[in-house]
C-alpha positions as protocol buffer text, in pm:
chain_id: "A"
residue {
  index: 1
  type: VAL
  ca { x: -545 y: 690 z: 1335 }
}
residue {
  index: 2
  type: VAL
  ca { x: -573 y: 663 z: 1711 }
}
residue {
  index: 3
  type: PRO
  ca { x: -576 y: 989 z: 1908 }
}
residue {
  index: 4
  type: SER
  ca { x: -319 y: 889 z: 2172 }
}
residue {
  index: 5
  type: SER
  ca { x: -91 y: 615 z: 2299 }
}
residue {
  index: 6
  type: GLN
  ca { x: -300 y: 401 z: 2529 }
}
residue {
  index: 7
  type: GLU
  ca { x: -469 y: 63 z: 2543 }
}
residue {
  index: 8
  type: TYR
  ca { x: -764 y: 8 z: 2310 }
}
residue {
  index: 9
  type: GLN
  ca { x: -1021 y: -267 z: 2312 }
}
residue {
  index: 10
  type: ILE
  ca { x: -1169 y: -402 z: 1990 }
}
residue {
  index: 11
  type: LYS
  ca { x: -1492 y: -595 z: 2008 }
}
residue {
  index: 12
  type: CYS
  ca { x: -1645 y: -799 z: 1728 }
}
residue {
  index: 13
  type: TRP
  ca { x: -1991 y: -947 z: 1752 }
}
residue {
  index: 14
  type: THR
  ca { x: -2268 y: -1079 z: 1534 }
}
residue {
  index: 15
  type: ARG
  ca { x: -2626 y: -1191 z: 1571 }
}
residue {
  index: 16
  type: ASN
  ca { x: -2544 y: -1497 z: 1363 }
}
residue {
  index: 17
  type: PRO
  ca { x: -2346 y: -1749 z: 1571 }
}
residue {
  index: 18
  type: GLY
  ca { x: -2239 y: -1936 z: 1253 }
}
residue {
  index: 19
  type: THR
  ca { x: -2047 y: -1637 z: 1119 }
}
residue {
  index: 20
  type: THR
  ca { x: -1671 y: -1674 z: 1072 }
}
residue {
  index: 21
  type: PHE
  ca { x: -1441 y: -1377 z: 1033 }
}
residue {
  index: 22
  type: PHE
  ca { x: -1076 y: -1278 z: 1016 }
}
residue {
  index: 23
  type: LEU
  ca { x: -958 y: -963 z: 1195 }
}
residue {
  index: 24
  type: SER
  ca { x: -631 y: -805 z: 1094 }
}
residue {
  index: 25
  type: MET
  ca { x: -462 y: -507 z: 1261 }
}
residue {
  index: 26
  type: GLU
  ca { x: -184 y: -307 z: 1103 }
}
residue {
  index: 27
  type: VAL
  ca { x: 62 y: -68 z: 1265 }
}
residue {
  index: 28
  type: PRO
  ca { x: 328 y: 59 z: 1023 }
}
residue {
  index: 29
  type: ALA
  ca { x: 690 y: 24 z: 1134 }
}
residue {
  index: 30
  type: ASN
  ca { x: 877 y: 354 z: 1121 }
}
residue {
  index: 31
  type: ILE
  ca { x: 1193 y: 350 z: 909 }
}
residue {
  index: 32
  type: GLN
  ca { x: 1476 y: 497 z: 1117 }
}
residue {
  index: 33
  type: PHE
  ca { x: 1816 y: 618 z: 994 }
}
residue {
  index: 34
  type: GLU
  ca { x: 2131 y: 620 z: 1209 }
}
residue {
  index: 35
  type: ASN
  ca { x: 2259 y: 971 z: 1286 }
}
residue {
  index: 36
  type: GLY
  ca { x: 2405 y: 1116 z: 963 }
}
residue {
  index: 37
  type: ALA
  ca { x: 2315 y: 809 z: 756 }
}
residue {
  index: 38
  type: THR
  ca { x: 2108 y: 832 z: 438 }
}
residue {
  index: 39
  type: THR
  ca { x: 2064 y: 456 z: 386 }
}
residue {
  index: 40
  type: THR
  ca { x: 1918 y: 187 z: 608 }
}
residue {
  index: 41
  type: LYS
  ca { x: 1822 y: -178 z: 570 }
}
residue {
  index: 42
  type: VAL
  ca { x: 1524 y: -344 z: 734 }
}
residue {
  index: 43
  type: ASP
  ca { x: 1494 y: -722 z: 757 }
}
residue {
  index: 44
  type: GLY
  ca { x: 1135 y: -839 z: 752 }
}
residue {
  index: 45
  type: TYR
  ca { x: 908 y: -1138 z: 721 }
}
residue {
  index: 46
  type: ILE
  ca { x: 572 y: -1162 z: 552 }
}
residue {
  index: 47
  type: ASP
  ca { x: 343 y: -1427 z: 697 }
}
residue {
  index: 48
  type: VAL
  ca { x: 63 y: -1537 z: 466 }
}
residue {
  index: 49
  type: HIS
  ca { x: -244 y: -1682 z: 640 }
}
residue {
  index: 50
  type: THR
  ca { x: -409 y: -1887 z: 366 }
}
residue {
  index: 51
  type: ASP
  ca { x: -572 y: -2111 z: 628 }
}
residue {
  index: 52
  type: PHE
  ca { x: -783 y: -1823 z: 762 }
}
residue {
  index: 53
  type: ALA
  ca { x: -851 y: -1609 z: 455 }
}
residue {
  index: 54
  type: PRO
  ca { x: -711 y: -1741 z: 124 }
}
residue {
  index: 55
  type: GLU
  ca { x: -847 y: -1440 z: -66 }
}
residue {
  index: 56
  type: LEU
  ca { x: -674 y: -1192 z: 163 }
}
residue {
  index: 57
  type: ILE
  ca { x: -384 y: -997 z: 14 }
}
residue {
  index: 58
  type: THR
  ca { x: -111 y: -987 z: 278 }
}
residue {
  index: 59
  type: ARG
  ca { x: 123 y: -692 z: 324 }
}
residue {
  index: 60
  type: VAL
  ca { x: 380 y: -552 z: 564 }
}
residue {
  index: 61
  type: ARG
  ca { x: 376 y: -171 z: 592 }
}
residue {
  index: 62
  type: TYR
  ca { x: 664 y: 65 z: 667 }
}
residue {
  index: 63
  type: LEU
  ca { x: 654 y: 444 z: 704 }
}
residue {
  index: 64
  type: VAL
  ca { x: 931 y: 685 z: 607 }
}
residue {
  index: 65
  type: ASP
  ca { x: 903 y: 1062 z: 653 }
}
residue {
  index: 66
  type: ALA
  ca { x: 1036 y: 1261 z: 357 }
}
residue {
  index: 67
  type: THR
  ca { x: 1065 y: 1626 z: 260 }
}
residue {
  index: 68
  type: GLU
  ca { x: 967 y: 1775 z: -74 }
}
residue {
  index: 69
  type: GLY
  ca { x: 1261 y: 1763 z: -316 }
}
residue {
  index: 70
  type: GLN
  ca { x: 1439 y: 1469 z: -152 }
}
residue {
  index: 71
  type: THR
  ca { x: 1512 y: 1155 z: -352 }
}
residue {
  index: 72
  type: LEU
  ca { x: 1373 y: 831 z: -209 }
}
residue {
  index: 73
  type: THR
  ca { x: 1525 y: 507 z: -336 }
}
residue {
  index: 74
  type: PHE
  ca { x: 1398 y: 168 z: -222 }
}
residue {
  index: 75
  type: ALA
  ca { x: 1491 y: -189 z: -311 }
}
residue {
  index: 76
  type: LEU
  ca { x: 1334 y: -517 z: -205 }
}
residue {
  index: 77
  type: THR
  ca { x: 1531 y: -844 z: -203 }
}
residue {
  index: 78
  type: SER
  ca { x: 1422 y: -1191 z: -98 }
}
residue {
  index: 79
  type: PRO
  ca { x: 1498 y: -1557 z: -167 }
}
residue {
  index: 80
  type: ASN
  ca { x: 1137 y: -1564 z: -295 }
}
residue {
  index: 81
  type: ILE
  ca { x: 1138 y: -1229 z: -479 }
}
residue {
  index: 82
  type: ASP
  ca { x: 896 y: -1366 z: -744 }
}
residue {
  index: 83
  type: SER
  ca { x: 633 y: -1389 z: -468 }
}
residue {
  index: 84
  type: LEU
  ca { x: 671 y: -1024 z: -355 }
}
residue {
  index: 85
  type: SER
  ca { x: 601 y: -676 z: -481 }
}
residue {
  index: 86
  type: ILE
  ca { x: 637 y: -330 z: -326 }
}
residue {
  index: 87
  type: GLY
  ca { x: 417 y: -21 z: -347 }
}
residue {
  index: 88
  type: LEU
  ca { x: 463 y: 340 z: -241 }
}
residue {
  index: 89
  type: VAL
  ca { x: 165 y: 541 z: -108 }
}
residue {
  index: 90
  type: GLY
  ca { x: 147 y: 890 z: 42 }
}
residue {
  index: 91
  type: GLU
  ca { x: 37 y: 885 z: 406 }
}
residue {
  index: 92
  type: GLU
  ca { x: -166 y: 1207 z: 395 }
}
residue {
  index: 93
  type: ASP
  ca { x: -273 y: 1234 z: 30 }
}
residue {
  index: 94
  type: GLY
  ca { x: -339 y: 860 z: -20 }
}
residue {
  index: 95
  type: GLN
  ca { x: -177 y: 884 z: -363 }
}
residue {
  index: 96
  type: ALA
  ca { x: -28 y: 563 z: -503 }
}
residue {
  index: 97
  type: TYR
  ca { x: 312 y: 676 z: -632 }
}
residue {
  index: 98
  type: ASP
  ca { x: 426 y: 325 z: -720 }
}
residue {
  index: 99
  type: ARG
  ca { x: 174 y: 42 z: -754 }
}
residue {
  index: 100
  type: TYR
  ca { x: 250 y: -306 z: -621 }
}
residue {
  index: 101
  type: GLN
  ca { x: 17 y: -453 z: -885 }
}
residue {
  index: 102
  type: VAL
  ca { x: 280 y: -377 z: -1152 }
}
residue {
  index: 103
  type: LYS
  ca { x: 519 y: -636 z: -997 }
}
residue {
  index: 104
  type: ASN
  ca { x: 761 y: -390 z: -852 }
}
residue {
  index: 105
  type: THR
  ca { x: 1074 y: -459 z: -644 }
}
residue {
  index: 106
  type: GLY
  ca { x: 1205 y: -104 z: -607 }
}
residue {
  index: 107
  type: GLY
  ca { x: 1268 y: 231 z: -763 }
}
residue {
  index: 108
  type: THR
  ca { x: 1379 y: 590 z: -729 }
}
residue {
  index: 109
  type: PHE
  ca { x: 1132 y: 864 z: -661 }
}
residue {
  index: 110
  type: GLU
  ca { x: 1160 y: 1242 z: -624 }
}
residue {
  index: 111
  type: VAL
  ca { x: 944 y: 1339 z: -328 }
}
residue {
  index: 112
  type: PRO
  ca { x: 674 y: 1586 z: -446 }
}
residue {
  index: 113
  type: VAL
  ca { x: 515 y: 1662 z: -108 }
}
residue {
  index: 114
  type: THR
  ca { x: 646 y: 1670 z: 250 }
}
residue {
  index: 115
  type: GLN
  ca { x: 465 y: 1384 z: 425 }
}
residue {
  index: 116
  type: GLY
  ca { x: 507 y: 1026 z: 535 }
}
residue {
  index: 117
  type: TYR
  ca { x: 530 y: 761 z: 264 }
}
residue {
  index: 118
  type: TYR
  ca { x: 418 y: 402 z: 312 }
}
residue {
  index: 119
  type: LEU
  ca { x: 642 y: 136 z: 165 }
}
residue {
  index: 120
  type: ASP
  ca { x: 411 y: -164 z: 137 }
}
residue {
  index: 121
  type: VAL
  ca { x: 558 y: -510 z: 82 }
}
residue {
  index: 122
  type: TYR
  ca { x: 292 y: -743 z: -62 }
}
residue {
  index: 123
  type: SER
  ca { x: 281 y: -1118 z: -99 }
}
residue {
  index: 124
  type: THR
  ca { x: 170 y: -1173 z: -457 }
}
residue {
  index: 125
  type: GLY
  ca { x: 249 y: -1544 z: -460 }
}
residue {
  index: 126
  type: SER
  ca { x: 75 y: -1659 z: -140 }
}
residue {
  index: 127
  type: LYS
  ca { x: 410 y: -1754 z: 11 }
}
residue {
  index: 128
  type: SER
  ca { x: 545 y: -1663 z: 356 }
}
residue {
  index: 129
  type: THR
  ca { x: 903 y: -1544 z: 321 }
}
residue {
  index: 130
  type: ASP
  ca { x: 1192 y: -1335 z: 454 }
}
residue {
  index: 131
  type: PHE
  ca { x: 1288 y: -1013 z: 279 }
}
residue {
  index: 132
  type: THR
  ca { x: 1520 y: -716 z: 309 }
}
residue {
  index: 133
  type: LEU
  ca { x: 1411 y: -361 z: 233 }
}
residue {
  index: 134
  type: GLU
  ca { x: 1688 y: -108 z: 164 }
}
residue {
  index: 135
  type: VAL
  ca { x: 1585 y: 257 z: 180 }
}
residue {
  index: 136
  type: THR
  ca { x: 1792 y: 562 z: 84 }
}
residue {
  index: 137
  type: LEU
  ca { x: 1672 y: 919 z: 142 }
}
residue {
  index: 138
  type: LYS
  ca { x: 1888 y: 1209 z: 22 }
}
């Protein structure tokens, strides 16, 4: 978590000039609802970089703020749905409420704690693809 909105510089160095590395940065996209709406759709794309780091698990992260007692429903669709899975993780408590490892494409969840919740779309099939994430919060 960065302390403020400003420019930051990241430096990577090594004493071994033969070292190769892959640097990845992640900034979650905030899920926004139109005024009065309880459902929104987000079109996304997951870009898998097997050339750089074939062992890297690739994800796209979204953040939705929810209040204790609300119901959060999410659904993932894609022409390559067999290559994707979605997970749900609490922003503050770090709790995995729905694990992507269980080959998940959506669900309904009663929010136990007021906090942000990460909706993480993972590539489980090493395939770059389009997807749509539909989120309902009531």
